[in-house]
């Protein structure tokens, strides 16, 4: 059993115009997730970050937390942890499932420069 938080760079800072679908990430021991989307050059672009779990039986994804559209240069924090006070588009009182992914949806075809990193929390 791991008793350490794990930091991951999901998407390095780059200009993007399309939706970015993260890989399935296996979670064996961590209870929660802390995700940072850092928008550095939004221009006329817009993105929405979603944290999704994967159902082991059907293979389908379900939403754990969906953020609001990011339309300004800003640092955005998304948290998933059991017992946490829920906050719309920012925090979910939930556990981190055994398989999850991060989806960053491009809301239009305009370029935006951003990065996404996360920490799996014990």
Coordinates of N, CA, C and O in Angstrom, one line a residue:
X1 N 0.8 -1.2 0.0 CA 0.0 0.0 0.0 C 0.9 1.2 0.0 O 1.8 1.4 0.8
X2 N 0.6 2.2 -0.8 CA 1.3 3.4 -1.0 C 0.8 4.4 0.1 O -0.3 4.6 0.3
X3 N 1.8 5.1 0.7 CA 1.4 6.1 1.7 C 2.0 7.5 1.2 O 2.2 8.4 2.0
X4 N 2.3 7.6 -0.1 CA 2.8 8.8 -0.6 C 1.9 9.4 -1.7 O 1.3 8.6 -2.5
X5 N 1.8 10.7 -1.8 CA 1.1 11.3 -2.9 C 2.0 11.1 -4.1 O 3.2 11.1 -4.1
X6 N 1.3 11.1 -5.3 CA 2.1 11.0 -6.6 C 1.7 12.1 -7.5 O 0.5 12.4 -7.7
X7 N 2.7 12.8 -8.0 CA 2.5 14.0 -8.9 C 2.7 13.5 -10.3 O 3.7 12.8 -10.6
X8 N 1.9 14.0 -11.2 CA 1.9 13.6 -12.6 C 1.7 14.8 -13.5 O 0.8 15.6 -13.2
X9 N 2.5 15.0 -14.6 CA 2.2 16.0 -15.6 C 1.3 15.3 -16.7 O 1.8 14.4 -17.4
X10 N 0.1 15.6 -16.7 CA -0.8 15.0 -17.7 C -0.7 15.6 -19.1 O -0.6 14.9 -20.1
X11 N -0.6 17.0 -19.1 CA -0.4 17.7 -20.4 C 0.6 18.8 -20.2 O 0.3 19.8 -19.4
X12 N 1.7 18.8 -20.8 CA 2.7 19.9 -20.7 C 2.1 21.2 -21.3 O 1.2 21.1 -22.2
X13 N 2.6 22.3 -21.0 CA 2.1 23.6 -21.5 C 2.4 23.7 -23.0 O 3.6 23.7 -23.5
X14 N 1.3 23.7 -23.8 CA 1.4 23.7 -25.3 C 0.1 24.4 -25.8 O -0.9 24.5 -25.1
X15 N 0.2 24.9 -27.0 CA -1.0 25.5 -27.7 C -1.8 24.3 -28.3 O -1.2 23.4 -28.9
X16 N -3.1 24.3 -28.0 CA -4.0 23.2 -28.4 C -5.3 23.8 -29.0 O -5.8 24.8 -28.5
X17 N -5.8 23.1 -30.0 CA -7.1 23.5 -30.6 C -8.1 22.4 -30.5 O -9.3 22.6 -30.9
X18 N -7.7 21.2 -30.1 CA -8.6 20.1 -30.1 C -8.8 19.5 -28.7 O -8.0 19.8 -27.8
X19 N -9.8 18.7 -28.5 CA -10.1 18.0 -27.2 C -9.0 17.0 -26.9 O -8.5 16.3 -27.8
X20 N -8.5 17.0 -25.6 CA -7.5 16.1 -25.2 C -8.1 15.1 -24.2 O -8.5 15.4 -23.2
X21 N -8.0 13.8 -24.7 CA -8.6 12.7 -23.9 C -7.4 12.0 -23.2 O -6.6 11.4 -23.9
X22 N -7.3 12.1 -21.9 CA -6.2 11.5 -21.1 C -6.3 10.0 -21.2 O -7.4 9.4 -21.5
X23 N -5.2 9.3 -20.9 CA -5.2 7.9 -20.9 C -5.9 7.3 -19.7 O -6.0 8.1 -18.7
X24 N -6.3 6.1 -19.7 CA -6.8 5.5 -18.5 C -5.6 5.4 -17.5 O -4.5 4.9 -17.8
X25 N -5.9 5.9 -16.3 CA -4.9 5.8 -15.2 C -5.3 4.9 -14.1 O -6.5 5.0 -13.7
X26 N -4.5 4.0 -13.8 CA -4.8 3.0 -12.7 C -4.5 3.6 -11.4 O -3.4 4.1 -11.2
X27 N -5.4 3.4 -10.5 CA -5.3 3.9 -9.1 C -5.5 2.7 -8.2 O -6.5 2.2 -8.1
X28 N -4.4 2.4 -7.5 CA -4.5 1.2 -6.6 C -4.7 1.6 -5.2 O -5.4 0.9 -4.4
X29 N -4.2 2.7 -4.7 CA -4.2 3.0 -3.3 C -4.6 4.4 -2.9 O -4.8 4.7 -1.7
X30 N -4.8 5.3 -3.8 CA -5.1 6.7 -3.5 C -6.6 7.0 -3.4 O -7.3 6.4 -4.1
X31 N -6.9 7.8 -2.5 CA -8.3 8.1 -2.2 C -8.9 9.3 -3.0 O -10.0 9.4 -3.2
X32 N -8.0 10.2 -3.4 CA -8.4 11.5 -4.0 C -7.5 12.0 -5.0 O -6.4 11.4 -5.3
X33 N -7.9 13.1 -5.6 CA -7.1 13.7 -6.7 C -7.2 15.2 -6.6 O -8.3 15.8 -6.3
X34 N -6.1 15.9 -6.9 CA -6.0 17.4 -7.0 C -5.4 17.7 -8.3 O -4.3 17.3 -8.7
X35 N -6.3 18.4 -9.2 CA -5.9 18.6 -10.6 C -5.7 20.2 -10.7 O -6.5 20.9 -10.2
X36 N -4.7 20.5 -11.5 CA -4.4 22.0 -11.8 C -4.4 22.2 -13.3 O -3.6 21.5 -14.0
X37 N -5.3 23.0 -13.8 CA -5.3 23.4 -15.2 C -4.8 24.9 -15.2 O -5.4 25.7 -14.6
X38 N -3.6 25.1 -15.8 CA -3.1 26.4 -15.8 C -3.2 27.0 -17.2 O -2.4 26.6 -18.1
X39 N -4.1 27.9 -17.4 CA -4.3 28.6 -18.7 C -3.4 29.8 -18.8 O -3.6 30.7 -18.0
X40 N -2.5 29.8 -19.7 CA -1.5 30.9 -19.8 C -1.8 31.8 -21.0 O -1.5 33.0 -20.9
X41 N -2.4 31.3 -22.0 CA -2.8 32.2 -23.2 C -4.1 31.7 -23.7 O -4.1 30.7 -24.5
X42 N -5.2 32.3 -23.3 CA -6.5 31.8 -23.7 C -6.9 32.4 -25.0 O -7.6 31.7 -25.8
X43 N -6.5 33.6 -25.3 CA -6.9 34.2 -26.6 C -8.4 34.1 -26.7 O -9.2 34.5 -25.8
X44 N -8.9 33.6 -27.8 CA -10.4 33.4 -28.0 C -10.7 31.9 -27.8 O -11.8 31.5 -28.1
X45 N -9.8 31.1 -27.3 CA -10.1 29.7 -27.0 C -10.9 29.6 -25.7 O -11.1 30.5 -25.0
X46 N -11.3 28.3 -25.4 CA -12.0 28.0 -24.2 C -11.9 26.5 -24.1 O -12.1 25.7 -25.0
X47 N -11.7 26.0 -22.8 CA -11.7 24.6 -22.5 C -12.5 24.3 -21.3 O -12.6 25.2 -20.4
X48 N -12.9 23.1 -21.2 CA -13.6 22.6 -20.0 C -12.9 21.3 -19.5 O -12.8 20.4 -20.3
X49 N -12.5 21.2 -18.3 CA -11.8 20.0 -17.7 C -12.9 19.1 -17.0 O -13.7 19.6 -16.3
X50 N -12.8 17.8 -17.3 CA -13.7 16.9 -16.6 C -12.8 15.7 -16.1 O -12.0 15.2 -16.8
X51 N -13.1 15.3 -14.9 CA -12.5 14.1 -14.3 C -13.5 13.0 -14.4 O -14.7 13.1 -14.0
X52 N -13.1 11.9 -15.1 CA -14.0 10.8 -15.3 C -13.5 9.5 -14.7 O -12.3 9.2 -14.7
X53 N -14.4 8.7 -14.1 CA -14.1 7.3 -13.7 C -14.5 6.4 -14.8 O -15.3 6.7 -15.7
X54 N -14.0 5.1 -14.7 CA -14.4 4.1 -15.7 C -15.0 2.9 -15.0 O -14.5 2.3 -14.1
X55 N -16.2 2.6 -15.5 CA -16.9 1.4 -15.0 C -16.2 0.1 -15.5 O -16.1 -0.1 -16.7
X56 N -15.9 -0.7 -14.5 CA -15.1 -1.9 -14.9 C -16.0 -2.9 -15.7 O -15.5 -3.7 -16.5
X57 N -17.3 -3.0 -15.4 CA -18.2 -3.9 -16.1 C -18.5 -3.5 -17.5 O -18.4 -4.4 -18.4
X58 N -18.8 -2.3 -17.8 CA -19.2 -1.9 -19.1 C -18.1 -1.2 -19.9 O -18.2 -1.1 -21.1
X59 N -17.1 -0.7 -19.2 CA -16.0 0.0 -19.9 C -16.4 1.4 -20.2 O -15.6 2.1 -20.9
X60 N -17.5 1.9 -19.7 CA -18.0 3.2 -20.0 C -17.5 4.2 -19.0 O -17.2 3.8 -17.8
X61 N -17.3 5.5 -19.4 CA -16.8 6.5 -18.5 C -18.0 7.3 -17.9 O -19.0 7.4 -18.5
X62 N -17.8 7.7 -16.7 CA -18.8 8.5 -16.0 C -18.2 9.7 -15.4 O -17.0 9.7 -15.1
X63 N -18.9 10.8 -15.2 CA -18.3 12.1 -14.7 C -18.3 12.1 -13.2 O -19.3 11.8 -12.5
X64 N -17.1 12.3 -12.7 CA -16.9 12.6 -11.2 C -17.0 14.0 -10.9 O -17.7 14.5 -10.0
X65 N -16.4 14.9 -11.8 CA -16.4 16.3 -11.6 C -16.2 17.0 -13.0 O -15.3 16.6 -13.7
X66 N -17.1 17.9 -13.3 CA -17.0 18.7 -14.5 C -16.8 20.2 -14.1 O -17.6 20.7 -13.4
X67 N -15.7 20.7 -14.6 CA -15.4 22.1 -14.3 C -16.2 23.0 -15.2 O -16.9 22.6 -16.1
X68 N -16.1 24.3 -15.0 CA -16.8 25.3 -15.8 C -15.8 25.7 -17.0 O -14.6 25.4 -16.9
X69 N -16.3 26.3 -18.0 CA -15.5 26.7 -19.1 C -14.5 27.7 -18.7 O -14.8 28.6 -18.0
X70 N -13.2 27.5 -19.1 CA -12.1 28.4 -18.7 C -11.9 29.3 -19.9 O -11.5 28.9 -21.0
X71 N -12.2 30.6 -19.7 CA -12.1 31.6 -20.8 C -11.2 32.7 -20.5 O -11.1 33.7 -21.3
X72 N -10.4 32.6 -19.4 CA -9.5 33.7 -19.0 C -8.1 33.0 -18.7 O -8.1 31.8 -18.3
X73 N -7.1 33.8 -18.7 CA -5.8 33.3 -18.2 C -5.9 33.2 -16.7 O -6.1 34.2 -16.0
X74 N -5.8 31.9 -16.2 CA -6.0 31.7 -14.8 C -5.5 30.3 -14.4 O -5.3 29.4 -15.3
X75 N -5.3 30.1 -13.1 CA -5.0 28.8 -12.6 C -6.2 28.2 -12.0 O -6.8 28.9 -11.1
X76 N -6.7 27.0 -12.4 CA -7.9 26.4 -12.0 C -7.7 25.1 -11.2 O -6.9 24.3 -11.7
X77 N -8.3 25.0 -10.1 CA -8.1 23.8 -9.2 C -9.3 23.0 -9.1 O -10.4 23.5 -9.0
X78 N -9.2 21.6 -9.3 CA -10.3 20.7 -9.2 C -9.9 19.6 -8.2 O -8.8 19.1 -8.3
X79 N -10.8 19.3 -7.2 CA -10.5 18.4 -6.2 C -11.5 17.3 -6.0 O -12.7 17.6 -6.1
X80 N -11.1 16.1 -5.9 CA -11.9 14.9 -5.6 C -11.4 14.3 -4.3 O -10.2 13.9 -4.3
X81 N -12.2 14.1 -3.3 CA -11.7 13.5 -2.1 C -13.0 13.1 -1.2 O -13.9 14.0 -1.1
X82 N -13.0 12.0 -0.6 CA -14.1 11.6 0.2 C -14.2 12.5 1.5 O -13.2 12.8 2.1
X83 N -15.4 13.0 1.8 CA -15.6 13.9 2.9 C -15.4 15.3 2.7 O -15.7 16.2 3.5
X84 N -14.9 15.7 1.4 CA -14.7 17.1 1.1 C -16.0 17.8 0.9 O -17.0 17.2 0.4
X85 N -16.1 19.0 1.2 CA -17.3 19.8 0.9 C -17.4 20.1 -0.6 O -16.4 20.6 -1.2
X86 N -18.5 19.6 -1.1 CA -18.6 19.8 -2.6 C -18.8 21.2 -3.0 O -19.4 22.0 -2.2
X87 N -18.3 21.6 -4.1 CA -18.4 22.9 -4.7 C -18.6 22.8 -6.2 O -17.8 22.1 -6.8
X88 N -19.6 23.4 -6.7 CA -19.9 23.3 -8.1 C -18.7 23.6 -9.0 O -18.1 24.6 -8.8
X89 N -18.4 22.7 -9.9 CA -17.3 22.9 -10.9 C -15.9 22.9 -10.3 O -15.0 23.2 -11.0
X90 N -15.8 22.6 -9.0 CA -14.5 22.7 -8.4 C -14.1 21.6 -7.4 O -12.9 21.2 -7.3
X91 N -15.1 21.0 -6.7 CA -14.7 20.0 -5.7 C -15.9 19.0 -5.6 O -17.0 19.3 -5.6
X92 N -15.5 17.7 -5.5 CA -16.4 16.6 -5.4 C -16.2 15.8 -4.1 O -15.0 15.4 -3.9
X93 N -17.2 15.5 -3.4 CA -17.1 14.6 -2.2 C -17.3 13.2 -2.8 O -18.4 12.6 -2.8
X94 N -16.2 12.6 -3.2 CA -16.2 11.3 -3.8 C -14.8 10.6 -3.7 O -13.9 11.3 -3.3
X95 N -14.8 9.3 -3.9 CA -13.5 8.6 -3.9 C -12.9 8.6 -5.3 O -13.7 8.7 -6.3
X96 N -11.6 8.4 -5.4 CA -11.0 8.2 -6.7 C -11.1 6.7 -7.1 O -10.7 5.9 -6.4
X97 N -11.8 6.4 -8.2 CA -12.0 5.0 -8.5 C -10.7 4.3 -9.0 O -9.7 5.0 -9.2
X98 N -10.8 3.0 -9.2 CA -9.6 2.3 -9.6 C -9.1 2.7 -11.0 O -7.9 2.5 -11.3
X99 N -9.9 3.1 -11.9 CA -9.5 3.6 -13.2 C -10.2 5.0 -13.5 O -11.4 5.1 -13.3
X100 N -9.4 6.0 -13.8 CA -9.9 7.3 -14.1 C -9.1 7.9 -15.3 O -8.1 7.4 -15.7
X101 N -9.7 9.0 -15.8 CA -9.0 9.8 -16.8 C -9.4 11.2 -16.7 O -10.4 11.6 -16.1
X102 N -8.6 12.1 -17.3 CA -8.9 13.5 -17.4 C -9.1 13.9 -18.8 O -8.4 13.6 -19.7
X103 N -10.2 14.6 -19.0 CA -10.7 15.0 -20.4 C -10.7 16.5 -20.4 O -11.3 17.2 -19.5
X104 N -10.0 17.1 -21.4 CA -10.1 18.6 -21.5 C -10.7 18.9 -22.9 O -10.1 18.6 -23.9
X105 N -11.9 19.3 -22.8 CA -12.7 19.6 -24.0 C -12.5 20.9 -24.6 O -12.6 21.9 -23.9
X106 N -12.1 21.0 -25.9 CA -12.0 22.3 -26.6 C -13.4 22.7 -26.9 O -14.1 22.0 -27.6
X107 N -13.8 23.9 -26.4 CA -15.1 24.4 -26.7 C -15.3 25.1 -28.0 O -16.4 25.4 -28.4
X108 N -14.2 25.4 -28.6 CA -14.2 25.9 -30.0 C -12.9 25.6 -30.6 O -12.0 25.0 -30.0
X109 N -12.7 25.9 -31.9 CA -11.4 25.5 -32.6 C -10.3 26.5 -32.4 O -9.3 26.4 -33.1
X110 N -10.4 27.4 -31.5 CA -9.4 28.5 -31.3 C -8.3 28.0 -30.4 O -8.6 27.3 -29.4
X111 N -7.1 28.4 -30.7 CA -5.9 27.9 -29.9 C -6.0 28.5 -28.5 O -6.3 29.6 -28.3
X112 N -5.5 27.7 -27.5 CA -5.3 28.1 -26.1 C -4.0 27.4 -25.6 O -3.8 26.2 -26.0
X113 N -3.2 28.1 -24.8 CA -2.0 27.5 -24.3 C -2.3 27.2 -22.8 O -2.7 28.1 -22.0
X114 N -2.2 25.9 -22.4 CA -2.5 25.5 -21.0 C -1.7 24.2 -20.7 O -1.2 23.5 -21.6
X115 N -1.6 23.9 -19.4 CA -1.0 22.7 -18.9 C -2.0 22.1 -17.9 O -2.8 22.8 -17.3
X116 N -1.9 20.8 -17.7 CA -2.6 20.1 -16.7 C -1.7 19.1 -16.0 O -1.0 18.3 -16.6
X117 N -1.7 19.2 -14.7 CA -1.0 18.3 -13.8 C -1.9 17.9 -12.7 O -2.9 18.5 -12.4
X118 N -1.6 16.8 -12.0 CA -2.4 16.3 -10.9 C -1.5 15.6 -9.9 O -0.4 15.2 -10.1
X119 N -2.1 15.5 -8.7 CA -1.6 14.8 -7.6 C -2.6 13.8 -7.1 O -3.7 14.1 -6.8
X120 N -2.2 12.5 -7.1 CA -3.0 11.5 -6.5 C -2.8 11.5 -5.0 O -1.6 11.5 -4.5
X121 N -3.8 11.6 -4.2 CA -3.7 11.9 -2.7 C -4.1 10.6 -1.9 O -5.1 10.0 -2.2
X122 N -3.3 10.3 -0.9 CA -3.5 9.2 0.0 C -4.8 9.4 0.8 O -5.1 10.5 1.1

